[in-house]
Structure formats: C-alpha cells, structure tokens
Amino acid sequence: MPEKHVAKSKIKTLLDELLAQRFNQAPGRMDVYVDERSLIVHLEGFMGDEMQNLIRLQDPDALRSVQELMVEHILPELAGTIGTATGFRIGTFYYDWSDRDLSGMLVGLPEEQAYHEQEDYYSGKSEVHEIIGKVTYEIQKMPDETYSYWAADHILVIVREGILIKIEKAFVDQGASEILRKVKRNLEKEVIDLEAPRIEKILKRKIKDFYVDWSFELNKSLLVYVFED
C-alpha cells in the first residue's frame, strides 16, 4: 500500500467522485482513516437535509433502509476501485448509521486480518474488553476472541469473533440475515448505550457516538467508538 497520507488522499477523492456520480452530491463531510488493519470512512450529511428530515419524520427505519441500500449499491465498486488505486484489498465491508445525528461509518477490513497481529496496548484495554464481553453475552454469547485498536486518536475499533448462537445461525441459513441484523442492532445498541458511562470512565474520554455491524458469514462483529476530539 502507498504511504498512508497518499492512500488516504486517493481514497477520499475516489469516494467524493463515486458518491457525487451515483447520488448527485458528495457528503457534507467525510473523514478517511487507513492503515494496514482497516479502512474507515466517517460520513456526515450523506443525504440532503430535506430528504433526511422527511424520511426521519415519517419512518426512522425507512431512513436507515434507504441509507443502507445506497451504501450497498456502491460497496463492490468501491472495494474494487480502492484496491486498484491503492493496493488495499478489502475483504469485508461493515457499515452503520447513527440515529442521533444521521452520520454513517463504513469500515473495510482486508482479507489478511492484520488486527490479529497489530493490536494496540492501551490503558484500560482489559476492562473495555470485559465490558464488551458482558454486552455480547447479554444478547448472544461471550465472544470466542476480542481484539481492539485505535484507528485514529479518537476512533476505537473493537472486533468480536465467534459470537453467534445456534438459533442465529439458523436465521442466517434460512435467509433472514437482514431481520436478524435489525433486531440485534436495536438490542445491542440499547445495552452498549447503557455501558457508555463505564467506557468513558475507563478511557477518560467522552463518547460522541458508536456504530455496530456484523458479518454473519464470518461470525464476526465490528463495534466502533468515536470519541470527542
């Protein structure tokens, strides 16, 4: 992969062009963070204010559905274009939207799971993992493995592997992944939100927002905390 700042600049330009081409507008704000472990794109103002307000007032779930359809539409092309331009080969994309401010988070993990070998060791890490394990256990089961690293000074990425229980696997096998994702997202976000004060106390940082998504095929989940600068 080219130098990080060069790759970041290329990816940002590609995204601006792709989003403007596909949806007739670029995001109001877009921040890109990239290293060997992941590509992270934080989007704000992805849809026009008028459209966002209209859908949010009528049906919050409809807004999320529209956003997710828009993103899913560009992910394969985005992954291929980024790989060609920068050499960063994305294996899986994760994405989520904040109900608080309608911002979005896209996270691409490479096929080579570099976060296994390139974890960060930071103060409070074991306590954070313990809390996340408790959250996961309350909804499904204790993760087989938990990894975490700082993708930026204010962005903490937590990867959970081996979290699905048998009934969840059965839902996936029956083609009900999207229903399962919706239910899990609602349940987990409630519990994660309740644990936010403890995370803030341990890390001595104020949480701005968090995002969560799953790859059911890989039996893996991504949780991303964004802290106040």
Short mmCIF file of C-alpha atoms in Angstrom, two decimals:
data_model
loop_
_atom_site.label_atom_id
_atom_site.label_comp_id
_atom_site.label_asym_id
_atom_site.label_seq_id
_atom_site.Cartn_x
_atom_site.Cartn_y
_atom_site.Cartn_z
CA MET A 1 0.00 0.00 0.00
CA PRO A 2 1.32 3.51 -0.72
CA GLU A 3 2.22 5.88 2.10
CA LYS A 4 -0.79 6.37 4.34
CA HIS A 5 -1.37 10.02 3.51
CA VAL A 6 -1.19 9.26 -0.22
CA ALA A 7 -3.63 6.34 0.11
CA LYS A 8 -5.95 8.46 2.25
CA SER A 9 -5.98 11.27 -0.31
CA LYS A 10 -6.66 8.86 -3.17
CA ILE A 11 -9.48 7.11 -1.32
CA LYS A 12 -11.12 10.38 -0.35
CA THR A 13 -11.02 11.61 -3.94
CA LEU A 14 -12.43 8.30 -5.21
CA LEU A 15 -15.26 8.40 -2.69
CA ASP A 16 -16.13 12.01 -3.44
CA GLU A 17 -16.32 11.25 -7.15
CA LEU A 18 -18.23 7.98 -6.72
CA LEU A 19 -20.83 9.38 -4.30
CA ALA A 20 -21.34 12.50 -6.39
CA GLN A 21 -21.71 10.40 -9.54
CA ARG A 22 -24.13 7.88 -8.02
CA PHE A 23 -26.20 10.20 -5.82
CA ASN A 24 -25.70 13.64 -7.36
CA GLN A 25 -23.99 15.01 -4.27
CA ALA A 26 -20.93 14.46 -2.15
CA PRO A 27 -21.25 14.04 1.64
CA GLY A 28 -21.33 17.22 3.72
CA ARG A 29 -18.22 15.93 5.49
CA MET A 30 -16.08 12.85 5.01
CA ASP A 31 -13.09 11.74 7.09
CA VAL A 32 -10.91 8.83 5.98
CA TYR A 33 -8.56 6.80 8.18
CA VAL A 34 -6.47 4.00 6.72
CA ASP A 35 -3.69 1.68 7.83
CA GLU A 36 -2.85 -2.00 7.35
CA ARG A 37 -5.65 -3.05 9.70
CA SER A 38 -8.63 -1.22 8.23
CA LEU A 39 -10.11 1.50 6.07
CA ILE A 40 -12.56 3.72 7.94
CA VAL A 41 -14.83 6.31 6.34
CA HIS A 42 -16.89 8.59 8.59
CA LEU A 43 -19.72 10.29 6.66
CA GLU A 44 -21.83 13.25 7.71
CA GLY A 45 -24.58 14.85 5.65
CA PHE A 46 -24.65 11.88 3.28
CA MET A 47 -28.19 12.66 2.15
CA GLY A 48 -29.71 16.11 1.67
CA ASP A 49 -31.19 17.68 4.81
CA GLU A 50 -34.65 17.89 3.28
CA MET A 51 -34.75 14.21 2.38
CA GLN A 52 -33.31 13.13 5.73
CA ASN A 53 -35.84 15.15 7.70
CA LEU A 54 -38.75 13.94 5.58
CA ILE A 55 -37.90 10.25 5.96
CA ARG A 56 -36.96 10.58 9.63
CA LEU A 57 -40.28 12.21 10.48
CA GLN A 58 -42.26 9.59 8.60
CA ASP A 59 -40.35 6.44 9.50
CA PRO A 60 -36.88 6.21 11.10
CA ASP A 61 -36.50 2.62 9.88
CA ALA A 62 -37.18 3.76 6.33
CA LEU A 63 -34.33 6.26 6.59
CA ARG A 64 -31.91 3.55 7.67
CA SER A 65 -33.14 1.28 4.87
CA VAL A 66 -32.60 3.98 2.25
CA GLN A 67 -29.12 4.73 3.59
CA GLU A 68 -28.13 1.07 3.66
CA LEU A 69 -29.43 0.44 0.14
CA MET A 70 -27.45 3.43 -1.10
CA VAL A 71 -24.27 2.18 0.53
CA GLU A 72 -24.73 -1.45 -0.54
CA HIS A 73 -25.13 -0.22 -4.09
CA ILE A 74 -21.62 1.22 -4.18
CA LEU A 75 -19.62 -1.14 -1.93
CA PRO A 76 -18.48 -3.68 -4.57
CA GLU A 77 -17.41 -0.92 -6.94
CA LEU A 78 -15.78 0.99 -4.11
CA ALA A 79 -13.78 -2.02 -2.91
CA GLY A 80 -12.55 -2.77 -6.42
CA THR A 81 -11.64 0.83 -7.20
CA ILE A 82 -9.76 1.29 -3.92
CA GLY A 83 -7.88 -1.96 -4.46
CA THR A 84 -6.78 -0.92 -7.94
CA ALA A 85 -5.78 2.59 -6.89
CA THR A 86 -4.03 1.86 -3.59
CA GLY A 87 -3.38 -1.88 -3.33
CA PHE A 88 -5.58 -2.06 -0.21
CA ARG A 89 -7.63 -5.25 -0.78
CA ILE A 90 -10.87 -5.11 1.17
CA GLY A 91 -12.29 -8.47 2.19
CA THR A 92 -15.42 -7.34 4.06
CA PHE A 93 -17.24 -4.03 4.50
CA TYR A 94 -19.14 -3.16 7.66
CA TYR A 95 -21.42 -0.13 7.97
CA ASP A 96 -23.86 1.53 10.35
CA TRP A 97 -25.75 4.79 10.84
CA SER A 98 -26.25 6.90 13.93
CA ASP A 99 -29.82 7.61 14.95
CA ARG A 100 -28.55 10.62 16.89
CA ASP A 101 -27.07 12.69 14.08
CA LEU A 102 -27.57 10.51 10.98
CA SER A 103 -23.83 10.19 10.45
CA GLY A 104 -22.51 6.98 8.91
CA MET A 105 -19.49 4.75 9.33
CA LEU A 106 -18.01 2.44 6.69
CA VAL A 107 -15.25 0.06 7.74
CA GLY A 108 -13.38 -2.15 5.30
CA LEU A 109 -11.25 -4.97 6.71
CA PRO A 110 -8.62 -6.53 4.47
CA GLU A 111 -8.64 -10.23 3.67
CA GLU A 112 -5.48 -10.57 5.76
CA GLN A 113 -6.70 -9.89 9.29
CA ALA A 114 -3.87 -7.61 10.35
CA TYR A 115 -5.63 -6.59 13.56
CA HIS A 116 -4.75 -10.06 14.94
CA GLU A 117 -1.06 -9.21 14.97
CA GLN A 118 -1.29 -5.41 15.22
CA GLU A 119 -3.43 -4.84 18.29
CA ASP A 120 -2.85 -1.74 20.39
CA TYR A 121 -2.00 -1.99 24.07
CA TYR A 122 -3.61 0.90 25.89
CA SER A 123 -4.62 1.75 29.43
CA GLY A 124 -7.96 0.16 30.32
CA LYS A 125 -7.96 -2.32 27.45
CA SER A 126 -8.75 -5.40 29.56
CA GLU A 127 -11.58 -3.56 31.32
CA VAL A 128 -13.04 -2.41 27.98
CA HIS A 129 -12.90 -5.98 26.66
CA GLU A 130 -14.59 -7.23 29.82
CA ILE A 131 -17.48 -4.77 29.36
CA ILE A 132 -17.86 -5.63 25.67
CA GLY A 133 -17.85 -9.32 26.56
CA LYS A 134 -20.64 -8.70 29.06
CA VAL A 135 -22.65 -6.75 26.49
CA THR A 136 -22.21 -9.51 23.93
CA TYR A 137 -23.11 -12.25 26.42
CA GLU A 138 -26.29 -10.43 27.41
CA ILE A 139 -27.56 -10.53 23.81
CA GLN A 140 -25.98 -13.70 22.44
CA LYS A 141 -22.85 -15.33 23.89
CA MET A 142 -19.36 -14.44 25.05
CA PRO A 143 -17.08 -13.83 22.04
CA ASP A 144 -14.50 -16.50 21.31
CA GLU A 145 -11.97 -13.71 20.70
CA THR A 146 -11.96 -9.92 21.12
CA TYR A 147 -9.46 -7.56 19.50
CA SER A 148 -9.21 -3.77 19.62
CA TYR A 149 -7.06 -0.96 18.26
CA TRP A 150 -7.08 2.81 17.78
CA ALA A 151 -7.67 3.63 14.11
CA ALA A 152 -7.21 7.33 14.96
CA ASP A 153 -6.68 9.30 18.15
CA HIS A 154 -10.46 9.42 18.66
CA ILE A 155 -11.63 6.18 17.00
CA LEU A 156 -11.50 2.83 18.81
CA VAL A 157 -12.28 -0.30 16.78
CA ILE A 158 -13.37 -3.48 18.56
CA VAL A 159 -13.63 -6.76 16.65
CA ARG A 160 -15.55 -9.66 18.15
CA GLU A 161 -15.16 -13.14 16.68
CA GLY A 162 -17.30 -16.20 17.35
CA ILE A 163 -20.48 -14.58 18.72
CA LEU A 164 -23.42 -16.32 17.03
CA ILE A 165 -25.60 -18.85 18.83
CA LYS A 166 -27.33 -21.77 17.07
CA ILE A 167 -30.67 -20.04 16.54
CA GLU A 168 -28.94 -17.04 14.97
CA LYS A 169 -27.03 -19.32 12.60
CA ALA A 170 -30.35 -20.94 11.69
CA PHE A 171 -31.81 -17.49 10.83
CA VAL A 172 -28.84 -16.84 8.56
CA ASP A 173 -29.16 -20.26 6.91
CA GLN A 174 -32.86 -19.53 6.23
CA GLY A 175 -32.04 -16.24 4.51
CA ALA A 176 -33.22 -14.00 7.35
CA SER A 177 -29.96 -12.12 7.83
CA GLU A 178 -31.47 -8.64 7.48
CA ILE A 179 -34.18 -9.30 10.07
CA LEU A 180 -31.55 -10.69 12.42
CA ARG A 181 -29.30 -7.66 11.82
CA LYS A 182 -32.13 -5.23 12.61
CA VAL A 183 -33.11 -7.00 15.83
CA LYS A 184 -29.52 -7.42 17.02
CA ARG A 185 -28.66 -3.81 16.22
CA ASN A 186 -31.59 -2.48 18.26
CA LEU A 187 -30.89 -4.77 21.21
CA GLU A 188 -27.13 -4.30 21.28
CA LYS A 189 -27.25 -0.54 20.87
CA GLU A 190 -29.51 -0.25 23.91
CA VAL A 191 -27.08 -2.25 26.06
CA ILE A 192 -23.96 -0.57 24.62
CA ASP A 193 -25.51 2.81 25.37
CA LEU A 194 -26.15 1.80 28.98
CA GLU A 195 -22.48 0.85 29.38
CA ALA A 196 -21.21 4.09 27.83
CA PRO A 197 -20.51 5.82 31.20
CA ARG A 198 -18.25 2.94 32.26
CA ILE A 199 -16.32 3.03 28.97
CA GLU A 200 -15.91 6.80 29.31
CA LYS A 201 -14.66 6.46 32.89
CA ILE A 202 -12.11 3.77 31.97
CA LEU A 203 -10.75 5.56 28.91
CA LYS A 204 -11.21 9.07 30.33
CA ARG A 205 -12.83 10.10 27.04
CA LYS A 206 -16.30 11.37 26.15
CA ILE A 207 -18.14 9.19 23.62
CA LYS A 208 -19.52 11.11 20.66
CA ASP A 209 -21.17 8.11 19.00
CA PHE A 210 -20.76 4.42 18.25
CA TYR A 211 -21.51 2.12 15.32
CA VAL A 212 -22.01 -1.66 15.13
CA ASP A 213 -22.39 -4.20 12.35
CA TRP A 214 -21.97 -7.92 11.69
CA SER A 215 -20.65 -10.33 9.10
CA PHE A 216 -22.81 -13.34 9.81
CA GLU A 217 -20.97 -15.44 7.25
CA LEU A 218 -17.69 -14.84 9.13
CA ASN A 219 -19.34 -14.99 12.58
CA LYS A 220 -17.80 -11.62 13.36
CA SER A 221 -18.91 -8.19 14.57
CA LEU A 222 -17.39 -4.72 14.48
CA LEU A 223 -18.02 -2.06 17.13
CA VAL A 224 -16.55 1.40 16.53
CA TYR A 225 -16.47 4.13 19.19
CA VAL A 226 -15.96 7.73 18.13
CA PHE A 227 -14.83 9.98 20.97
CA GLU A 228 -14.90 13.74 21.30
CA ASP A 229 -11.70 15.33 20.00
#
